[in-house]
Coordinates of C-alpha atoms in Angstrom, one line a residue:
F1 CA 58.9 74.2 90.9
G2 CA 60.0 70.8 92.3
P3 CA 60.8 70.0 95.8
I4 CA 63.4 72.2 97.5
T5 CA 66.3 70.6 99.2
P6 CA 68.2 73.4 101.0
T7 CA 71.9 73.0 101.7
I8 CA 74.0 75.7 103.3
V9 CA 77.6 75.9 101.9
F10 CA 80.0 78.3 103.6
I11 CA 82.8 79.4 101.3
A12 CA 85.5 82.0 101.2
C13 CA 86.4 83.1 97.7
C14 CA 85.8 80.8 94.7
P15 CA 84.6 81.2 91.1
L16 CA 80.9 80.9 92.2
V17 CA 81.3 84.1 94.2
F18 CA 83.8 86.0 92.1
P19 CA 82.1 89.3 93.0
L20 CA 83.6 88.9 96.5
C21 CA 87.1 88.8 95.1
R22 CA 86.4 91.7 92.8
Y23 CA 84.9 93.8 95.5
R24 CA 87.9 93.2 97.8
A25 CA 90.3 94.2 95.0
L26 CA 88.2 97.2 94.2
T27 CA 88.2 98.3 97.9
F28 CA 92.0 97.8 98.1
I29 CA 92.7 99.8 95.0
L30 CA 90.2 102.5 95.6
T31 CA 91.1 103.2 99.3
F32 CA 94.8 103.1 98.2
L33 CA 94.1 105.8 95.6
L34 CA 91.9 107.9 98.0
Y35 CA 94.6 108.2 100.6
T36 CA 97.3 108.7 98.0
S37 CA 95.4 111.9 97.1
F38 CA 95.4 113.0 100.7
H39 CA 99.2 112.8 101.0
L40 CA 99.6 114.2 97.5
S41 CA 97.8 117.3 98.7
R42 CA 99.9 117.6 101.8
K43 CA 103.3 117.5 100.2
P44 CA 103.5 120.7 98.2
I45 CA 104.2 122.9 101.2
S46 CA 107.5 121.2 101.8
I47 CA 108.5 121.7 98.1
V48 CA 107.4 125.4 98.0
K49 CA 109.2 126.4 101.2
S50 CA 112.5 127.0 99.4
E51 CA 110.6 129.2 96.9
L52 CA 108.8 131.2 99.6
H53 CA 112.2 132.1 101.0
K54 CA 114.9 131.9 98.3
N55 CA 118.6 132.1 98.6
C56 CA 119.2 135.5 97.0
S57 CA 123.0 135.3 96.9
S58 CA 123.0 133.9 93.4
V59 CA 120.6 136.7 92.3
N60 CA 123.0 139.3 93.8
E61 CA 126.0 137.8 92.0
L62 CA 124.2 137.8 88.6
A63 CA 123.0 141.4 89.1
T64 CA 126.6 142.5 90.1
I65 CA 128.1 140.7 87.1
A66 CA 125.6 142.2 84.7
S67 CA 126.1 145.7 86.0
S68 CA 129.9 145.4 85.9
G69 CA 129.9 144.1 82.4
S70 CA 127.9 147.1 81.3
G71 CA 130.4 149.4 83.0
Q72 CA 127.7 150.8 85.3
L73 CA 127.6 150.9 89.1
P74 CA 125.0 148.6 90.6
S75 CA 121.8 150.4 91.2
L76 CA 120.2 150.5 94.7
T77 CA 117.5 148.0 93.5
S78 CA 120.2 145.5 92.5
L79 CA 121.9 145.5 95.9
H80 CA 119.6 142.8 97.3
T81 CA 119.6 141.8 100.8
D82 CA 118.8 138.2 101.7
M83 CA 115.1 139.2 101.9
D84 CA 114.4 140.9 98.6
C85 CA 113.6 138.0 96.3
S86 CA 111.4 136.0 98.7
W87 CA 107.6 135.9 99.0
K88 CA 106.3 138.2 101.8
P89 CA 105.7 137.6 104.6
F90 CA 108.4 134.9 104.5
D91 CA 111.1 137.3 103.5
K92 CA 112.1 138.0 107.1
R93 CA 115.2 136.6 108.8
N94 CA 113.0 134.5 111.1
Y95 CA 111.5 132.8 108.0
K96 CA 112.2 129.3 109.5
Q97 CA 110.0 130.0 112.5
L98 CA 107.3 131.4 110.2
L99 CA 107.4 128.3 108.0
G100 CA 107.5 126.1 111.1
A101 CA 104.4 127.9 112.4
M102 CA 102.5 127.0 109.1
D103 CA 103.4 123.4 109.6
Y104 CA 102.5 123.5 113.2
S105 CA 99.1 125.1 112.5
F106 CA 98.2 122.3 110.0
L107 CA 99.4 119.5 112.2
C108 CA 98.0 120.9 115.5
A109 CA 94.6 121.1 113.9
Y110 CA 95.0 117.6 112.4
A111 CA 96.0 116.2 115.8
V112 CA 93.0 117.8 117.6
G113 CA 90.6 117.0 114.8
M114 CA 91.7 113.3 114.7
Y115 CA 90.4 112.5 118.2
L116 CA 87.0 113.8 117.2
S117 CA 87.1 112.4 113.7
G118 CA 87.1 108.8 114.8
I119 CA 84.2 109.2 117.2
I120 CA 82.2 111.0 114.5
G121 CA 83.2 108.5 111.8
E122 CA 81.8 105.6 113.9
R123 CA 78.3 107.3 113.7
L124 CA 78.2 108.4 110.1
P125 CA 78.3 106.5 106.8
I126 CA 82.0 106.3 105.8
R127 CA 81.4 107.0 102.2
L128 CA 79.6 110.3 102.8
Y129 CA 82.0 111.3 105.6
L130 CA 85.0 110.7 103.4
T131 CA 83.5 112.4 100.4
V132 CA 82.8 115.6 102.2
G133 CA 86.3 115.6 103.7
M134 CA 88.0 115.2 100.4
L135 CA 86.0 117.9 98.7
T136 CA 86.6 120.4 101.4
S137 CA 90.3 119.5 101.5
G138 CA 90.6 120.1 97.8
L139 CA 89.0 123.5 98.3
F140 CA 91.4 124.6 101.0
T141 CA 94.4 123.2 99.2
C142 CA 93.5 125.3 96.1
L143 CA 92.9 128.3 98.4
F144 CA 96.6 128.2 99.4
G145 CA 97.6 128.2 95.8
L146 CA 95.3 131.1 95.0
G147 CA 97.4 133.2 97.5
Y148 CA 100.0 133.3 94.7
V149 CA 97.4 134.0 92.0
Y150 CA 95.9 137.0 93.9
N151 CA 99.2 138.1 95.4
I152 CA 98.2 137.6 99.0
H153 CA 100.9 138.3 101.6
N154 CA 99.0 138.1 104.8
L155 CA 100.3 135.4 107.1
G156 CA 96.9 135.1 108.8
F157 CA 95.4 133.9 105.5
Y158 CA 97.9 131.1 105.1
I159 CA 97.6 130.0 108.7
F160 CA 93.8 129.9 108.4
V161 CA 93.9 127.8 105.3
Q162 CA 96.4 125.4 107.0
V163 CA 94.2 125.0 110.1
A164 CA 91.0 124.4 108.1
N165 CA 92.8 121.9 105.8
G166 CA 94.2 120.1 108.8
L167 CA 90.8 119.7 110.3
V168 CA 89.1 118.3 107.2
Q169 CA 92.0 116.0 106.4
T170 CA 91.2 114.1 109.6
T171 CA 88.3 112.5 107.8
G172 CA 90.6 110.4 105.7
W173 CA 92.7 108.0 107.9
P174 CA 90.0 106.5 110.2
S175 CA 87.7 106.1 107.3
V176 CA 90.0 104.2 104.9
V177 CA 91.6 102.0 107.7
T178 CA 88.1 101.0 108.9
C179 CA 87.0 100.3 105.3
I180 CA 90.0 98.2 104.4
S181 CA 89.9 96.3 107.8
N182 CA 86.2 95.5 107.2
W183 CA 87.2 93.6 104.0
F184 CA 90.4 91.9 105.1
G185 CA 90.8 89.6 108.1
K186 CA 93.8 89.1 110.4
G187 CA 95.4 86.3 108.5
R188 CA 98.0 88.2 106.5
R189 CA 97.1 91.7 107.7
G190 CA 100.7 92.8 108.1
L191 CA 101.6 92.0 104.4
I192 CA 98.3 93.3 103.0
M193 CA 98.4 96.5 104.9
G194 CA 102.1 97.0 104.4
L195 CA 101.5 96.9 100.6
W196 CA 98.4 99.1 101.0
N197 CA 100.1 101.6 103.3
S198 CA 102.6 102.4 100.5
H199 CA 99.9 104.9 99.4
T200 CA 101.6 107.3 101.9
S201 CA 104.9 107.2 100.1
V202 CA 103.3 107.1 96.7
G203 CA 101.3 110.2 97.5
N204 CA 104.4 112.0 98.8
I205 CA 106.3 111.1 95.6
L206 CA 103.5 112.2 93.3
G207 CA 103.0 115.4 95.4
S208 CA 106.7 116.2 95.2
L209 CA 106.8 115.7 91.4
I210 CA 103.6 117.6 90.7
A211 CA 104.6 120.5 93.0
G212 CA 108.2 120.5 91.7
Y213 CA 107.0 120.9 88.1
W214 CA 105.6 124.3 88.8
V215 CA 107.5 125.4 91.9
S216 CA 110.0 127.7 90.1
S217 CA 107.6 129.2 87.6
N218 CA 104.2 129.4 89.4
W219 CA 104.1 127.9 92.9
G220 CA 100.4 128.5 93.1
M221 CA 99.8 125.7 90.7
S222 CA 101.8 123.4 93.0
F223 CA 98.8 123.6 95.3
I224 CA 95.9 124.0 92.9
V225 CA 96.6 120.9 90.9
P226 CA 96.8 118.6 93.9
G227 CA 93.6 120.3 95.3
I228 CA 91.7 119.5 92.1
I229 CA 93.0 115.9 92.2
I230 CA 91.8 115.2 95.8
A231 CA 88.4 116.8 95.0
V232 CA 88.0 114.6 91.9
M233 CA 88.9 111.5 94.0
G234 CA 86.2 112.6 96.5
V235 CA 83.6 112.3 93.7
V236 CA 85.0 108.9 92.8
C237 CA 84.6 107.9 96.5
F238 CA 81.0 108.9 96.6
F239 CA 80.0 106.7 93.6
F240 CA 82.2 103.7 94.0
L241 CA 83.3 103.1 97.7
I242 CA 81.7 100.0 99.4
E243 CA 82.1 100.5 103.1
R244 CA 82.0 96.9 104.4
E245 CA 81.4 93.3 103.7
C246 CA 77.8 93.5 105.0
S247 CA 76.1 92.2 101.9
L248 CA 78.4 89.3 101.2
L249 CA 77.7 85.6 101.0
I250 CA 76.5 83.8 104.1
G251 CA 75.2 80.7 102.5
L252 CA 74.3 79.1 99.2
M253 CA 71.0 77.5 98.7
K254 CA 70.9 74.6 96.3
W255 CA 67.7 73.1 95.0
T256 CA 66.4 71.2 91.9
G257 CA 63.8 72.9 89.7
E258 CA 61.0 71.2 87.8
N259 CA 63.1 70.7 84.7
G260 CA 66.1 69.3 86.5
H261 CA 68.0 72.6 86.4
T262 CA 70.2 73.4 89.4
E263 CA 69.5 76.9 90.9
M264 CA 71.9 78.8 93.2
Y265 CA 70.5 81.3 95.7
M266 CA 72.6 83.6 97.9
Q267 CA 71.2 84.8 101.2
Y268 CA 72.7 88.0 102.7
E269 CA 72.2 90.6 105.3
D270 CA 71.6 94.2 104.4
N271 CA 72.9 97.2 106.4
K272 CA 69.5 97.6 108.1
A273 CA 68.4 95.5 111.0
Q274 CA 66.1 92.5 110.6
V275 CA 66.2 92.3 106.8
Y276 CA 65.4 89.0 105.2
D277 CA 66.4 88.6 101.5
T278 CA 67.8 86.3 98.9
E279 CA 69.5 87.0 95.7
L280 CA 69.5 84.9 92.5
L281 CA 73.1 84.2 91.7
L282 CA 72.9 82.1 88.5
P283 CA 69.5 82.8 86.8
R284 CA 68.2 80.1 84.5
D285 CA 68.1 80.8 80.8
S286 CA 68.4 84.6 81.6
V287 CA 64.8 84.5 82.9
C288 CA 64.0 86.6 85.9
V289 CA 62.8 84.3 88.6
P290 CA 60.9 85.8 91.6
M291 CA 63.0 85.8 94.8
Q292 CA 61.7 83.9 97.7
P293 CA 63.1 83.8 101.3
V294 CA 64.5 80.3 101.4
V295 CA 66.3 80.7 104.7
V296 CA 65.4 83.3 107.3
V297 CA 68.1 84.8 109.3
K298 CA 67.3 87.4 111.9
R299 CA 70.0 89.9 112.4
E300 CA 70.8 91.0 115.9
S301 CA 70.8 94.7 116.7
E302 CA 74.1 96.4 116.0
P303 CA 76.4 97.0 119.0
S304 CA 76.8 100.6 120.1
A305 CA 80.0 102.5 119.2
I306 CA 82.7 102.4 121.8
S307 CA 83.5 105.4 124.0
F308 CA 86.8 107.2 124.0
M309 CA 87.7 105.9 127.4
G310 CA 86.6 102.4 126.5
A311 CA 89.0 102.5 123.5
L312 CA 91.9 103.6 125.8
R313 CA 91.3 100.6 128.1
I314 CA 92.1 98.2 125.2
P315 CA 95.5 96.6 126.1
G316 CA 98.3 98.1 124.0
V317 CA 96.4 101.2 122.8
I318 CA 98.2 103.6 125.1
E319 CA 101.7 102.2 124.5
F320 CA 101.4 102.1 120.7
S321 CA 99.8 105.6 120.7
L322 CA 102.7 107.1 122.6
C323 CA 105.2 105.2 120.5
L324 CA 103.7 106.6 117.4
L325 CA 103.9 110.1 118.8
F326 CA 107.7 109.9 118.6
A327 CA 107.9 107.8 115.4
K328 CA 105.6 110.2 113.6
L329 CA 107.6 113.2 114.9
V330 CA 110.6 111.8 113.0
S331 CA 108.7 110.9 109.8
Y332 CA 106.9 114.2 109.5
T333 CA 110.0 116.2 110.2
F334 CA 111.4 114.6 107.1
L335 CA 108.2 115.1 105.2
F336 CA 108.1 118.9 105.8
W337 CA 111.8 119.8 106.1
L338 CA 113.8 117.3 104.0
P339 CA 113.6 119.3 100.7
L340 CA 114.8 122.5 102.4
Y341 CA 117.6 120.6 104.2
I342 CA 118.8 119.2 100.9
T343 CA 118.6 122.6 99.3
K344 CA 120.9 124.0 102.0
A345 CA 123.2 121.1 102.5
A346 CA 123.7 120.0 98.9
H347 CA 123.1 123.4 97.3
L348 CA 120.5 122.2 94.9
D349 CA 117.5 124.2 93.5
A350 CA 114.0 123.6 94.7
K351 CA 113.0 121.2 91.9
K352 CA 116.1 119.0 92.2
A353 CA 115.8 118.9 96.0
G354 CA 112.1 117.9 95.8
D355 CA 112.9 115.1 93.3
L356 CA 115.8 113.8 95.5
S357 CA 113.6 113.8 98.6
T358 CA 111.3 111.3 97.0
L359 CA 113.9 108.6 97.6
F360 CA 113.1 108.8 101.3
D361 CA 109.5 107.8 100.4
V362 CA 110.8 105.0 98.1
G363 CA 112.6 103.6 101.1
G364 CA 109.4 104.1 103.1
I365 CA 107.5 101.8 100.7
V366 CA 110.1 99.0 101.2
G367 CA 110.1 99.6 105.0
G368 CA 106.3 99.4 105.4
I369 CA 106.1 96.1 103.4
L370 CA 109.1 94.6 105.1
A371 CA 107.7 95.4 108.6
G372 CA 104.4 93.8 107.7
V373 CA 106.0 90.6 106.3
I374 CA 108.3 90.2 109.3
S375 CA 105.6 90.8 111.9
D376 CA 103.3 88.4 110.1
K377 CA 106.0 85.7 110.0
L378 CA 107.1 86.2 113.7
G379 CA 103.7 87.2 115.1
K380 CA 105.4 90.0 117.0
R381 CA 104.3 93.5 116.0
A382 CA 106.0 95.3 118.9
T383 CA 109.3 93.5 118.5
T384 CA 109.4 94.3 114.8
C385 CA 108.8 98.0 115.5
A386 CA 111.4 98.1 118.3
V387 CA 114.2 96.6 116.1
M388 CA 113.6 99.0 113.3
L389 CA 113.6 101.9 115.7
L390 CA 116.8 100.8 117.3
L391 CA 118.5 100.7 113.9
A392 CA 117.0 104.0 112.8
A393 CA 118.7 106.2 115.4
P394 CA 122.3 105.6 114.3
T395 CA 121.2 105.7 110.7
L396 CA 119.9 109.2 111.1
Y397 CA 123.3 110.3 112.5
G398 CA 125.0 108.7 109.6
F399 CA 122.7 110.5 107.2
S400 CA 123.6 113.9 108.8
M401 CA 127.3 113.1 108.3
I402 CA 127.3 111.5 104.9
S403 CA 124.9 114.0 103.2
E404 CA 127.8 116.4 103.1
F405 CA 130.0 114.0 101.0
G406 CA 128.2 114.2 97.7
L407 CA 125.1 112.9 95.9
G408 CA 125.8 109.2 95.8
P409 CA 126.1 108.6 99.5
T410 CA 123.1 110.9 100.1
I411 CA 120.9 108.7 97.8
G412 CA 121.9 105.5 99.6
M413 CA 121.3 106.9 103.1
L414 CA 117.9 108.4 102.0
L415 CA 116.7 105.0 101.0
V416 CA 117.9 103.3 104.2
C417 CA 116.5 106.1 106.5
G418 CA 113.2 106.0 104.7
C419 CA 113.0 102.2 105.3
L420 CA 113.8 102.3 109.0
V421 CA 111.9 105.5 109.9
N422 CA 108.6 104.7 108.0
G423 CA 108.6 101.0 108.7
P424 CA 107.4 101.2 112.4
Y425 CA 105.2 104.2 111.6
S426 CA 103.5 102.2 108.8
L427 CA 103.0 99.1 110.9
I428 CA 101.5 100.9 113.9
T429 CA 99.1 103.0 111.9
T430 CA 97.8 100.1 109.9
A431 CA 98.1 96.5 111.1
V432 CA 98.5 97.3 114.7
S433 CA 95.6 99.7 114.7
A434 CA 93.4 97.2 113.0
D435 CA 94.4 94.4 115.4
L436 CA 93.6 96.6 118.4
G437 CA 90.4 97.8 116.9
T438 CA 89.2 94.2 116.7
H439 CA 90.7 93.1 120.0
K440 CA 89.2 90.0 121.7
S441 CA 88.2 92.2 124.7
L442 CA 85.7 93.9 122.5
K443 CA 83.7 90.6 122.1
G444 CA 83.1 91.1 118.4
N445 CA 82.1 94.7 118.5
A446 CA 83.6 96.0 115.2
R447 CA 82.5 99.5 115.8
A448 CA 85.6 100.4 117.8
L449 CA 87.9 100.3 114.8
S450 CA 87.6 103.9 113.7
T451 CA 87.9 105.3 117.3
V452 CA 91.0 103.2 118.1
T453 CA 92.6 104.2 114.8
A454 CA 91.8 107.8 115.4
I455 CA 93.3 107.7 119.0
I456 CA 96.5 106.1 117.8
D457 CA 96.9 108.3 114.8
G458 CA 95.7 111.4 116.7
T459 CA 98.4 110.9 119.3
G460 CA 100.9 110.3 116.6
S461 CA 99.8 113.6 115.0
V462 CA 100.8 115.5 118.2
G463 CA 104.3 114.3 117.5
A464 CA 103.9 115.2 113.8
A465 CA 103.0 118.7 114.9
L466 CA 105.9 119.1 117.3
G467 CA 108.5 117.7 115.0
P468 CA 108.4 120.4 112.2
L469 CA 108.0 123.1 114.8
L470 CA 111.1 122.0 116.8
A471 CA 112.9 121.6 113.5
G472 CA 112.2 125.2 112.6
L473 CA 113.4 126.4 116.0
L474 CA 116.5 124.2 116.2
S475 CA 117.7 124.6 112.6
A476 CA 118.4 128.2 113.3
G477 CA 121.4 127.0 115.4
G478 CA 122.5 124.4 112.9
W479 CA 121.0 121.2 111.4
D480 CA 123.0 119.0 113.8
R481 CA 120.5 120.0 116.5
V482 CA 117.6 118.8 114.4
F483 CA 119.2 115.3 113.9
Y484 CA 120.0 115.0 117.6
M485 CA 116.3 115.7 118.3
L486 CA 115.2 113.0 115.8
M487 CA 117.5 110.4 117.3
T488 CA 116.2 111.2 120.8
A489 CA 112.7 110.7 119.6
D490 CA 113.5 107.3 118.1
F491 CA 115.0 106.1 121.4
L492 CA 111.9 107.3 123.3
A493 CA 109.6 105.5 120.9
L494 CA 111.7 102.4 121.5
L495 CA 111.5 102.7 125.3
L496 CA 107.7 103.0 125.2
L497 CA 107.5 99.5 123.5
L498 CA 109.7 97.7 125.9
R499 CA 106.9 96.3 128.0
L500 CA 105.1 94.9 125.0
V501 CA 108.3 93.6 123.5
T502 CA 109.1 91.7 126.8
K503 CA 105.6 90.3 126.8
E504 CA 105.9 89.1 123.2
L505 CA 109.3 87.5 123.8
T506 CA 108.3 85.7 127.0
S507 CA 104.9 84.5 125.6
T508 CA 104.6 80.9 124.4
K509 CA 101.5 81.6 122.3
P510 CA 102.0 80.9 118.6
R511 CA 99.4 83.4 117.7
P512 CA 100.4 86.9 116.5
I513 CA 100.0 90.1 118.5
S514 CA 100.4 88.2 121.8
A515 CA 101.6 91.4 123.5
V516 CA 98.3 93.2 123.0
E517 CA 95.9 90.4 123.8

C-alpha cells in the first residue's frame, strides 16, 4: 500500500453511513411495535368486563316472550336474576368491586415492580431483559384466557395471573425508552417521542378490536391471541433489537492505496472496554482487505449505574413523578372502565362499546404528538402539560353530560378527552423522562435513564392502580362520582407542576427544559 494520510471526518447521517439512518429507523419501528404489543395484551380485560358480568334483563325478556308465545308459564330456570347469565365469580352484586380488584392487583404489581425494573434494567442487557419479559407476559395473558377454556371460576386464579402479568410487564417501558433515547438526541425529542409514543394508543386500539372480535362468542380467545402476539414479538426482539448507538461511526479514515484507489475506514467502539478496531466501509473491488488499527482510541471505563436516591435528587424528577401519578390515574381509569361505562350509558353491546372506546385512543395519538410539537417549539415541557391538564378537567365534565345525548356528541367528546388526557401523560413518560435521564447534573452518565424512567412511570403506576379501584368503588353510587374524582385528579396534577411552570415562564434561557435544569 502507498502512504497513509489519515483524516478524521465527523458526520451525522449521510449516504456514506446509510446504515446509521437505517438502524435508527429500525430501532424506532421495532420499539414502537414491541410496546404496541404490551398495550395490546393489557386491553382485553376492559373489553371482557361487560361479558364477565352481563346485563341479563334482555335475556329475561326474551325468555318471557318465548314462553308466553308457546302458551306455557315460564319455568323456574327462565326466571333469571341479574346474576344468572354472568361468569362466576363475577356474577355477584358486588361485581364492580371484584372487577376493580382485578385491575388493582395488576396495576399494584406493575407499580411495585416498576421501581425494581429500572434498577435491574440498568445492569442487564436490554435485549435479553425485554425478551424474557415479553415471553412471560405472553404466557400469563394466555393463562387468563385459558380460564374460559377450562371453565375456571376461582377468583384467586385470576388475581394471581393479573399480579404475575403486572410484574413481568414492567420490563417493557424502561427498556424501550432507554433504547429509543440512546438512538435519538434532544433536538426534536418532543416530536419524535410524541410520534413514537402513539404505540400506546395503537396498542389499545388493536387490543380492543382483537378482543372485541371474540368477546361475545369465546372471550378466552380475547386473551389468548394477544398473548401469542406479544410472545412472538419477544422472539423478534431477541433477534433484531440493537440496544444503543455504541458501534456507530466516530471517524472516517481516508487514505490513498498503491493504485490510486480511495479507501474509507470506519473506527468504532465496541460494548466492551478498551477495544480497538476498524471496519472496512467500502471494500475495493469486492476484495477482502485485512483490517488494521489506523487510529487507536482508548475507551474509558463505563460509569456506574445511578442509585435510586441519586435519581430522585435530579431536579424535576419528584414533581413530574407526582404529576404523572394523577395524570395516569385519569388515563388508566378510561383504559379499564370506558367500555363498561359506554355499555351502561349508551346501552350498547360489548363489541360496539369496545369499538367506540378506541376513539379515546385516537384522540390520544393526536394529543401526544401535539404536546411534543408544542413543547419542542416553546421549549417548555411543564407549561405544555399544565395547559392541557387545565383544559382536560372541564372537558371531562362535559363528556359526562354529553354522553347521554346520543352517539354523535359522544364521539366528538371522546376524541377531545383522549387528546387532552393522554397528551400530558405521553409527554411526561417519554420526552420529559428522557430529558431528566440525561440531565446535565449527571455529567454525561447515560446509565441513569432507565432508573429515572422507572421512577417516573412507577409513581404514575400507583395512580394507575388507584384510579380503576376508586372507579369500581365510586361507580356503585353513580358514574357522576367517578367523573368528579377524575376532575379532581387533573387539578392536583396541575398544582404539582406550578413551581416548574413558574420557573419556565420566568426563565430567560432560550434552551428547552429550563425548568428542570
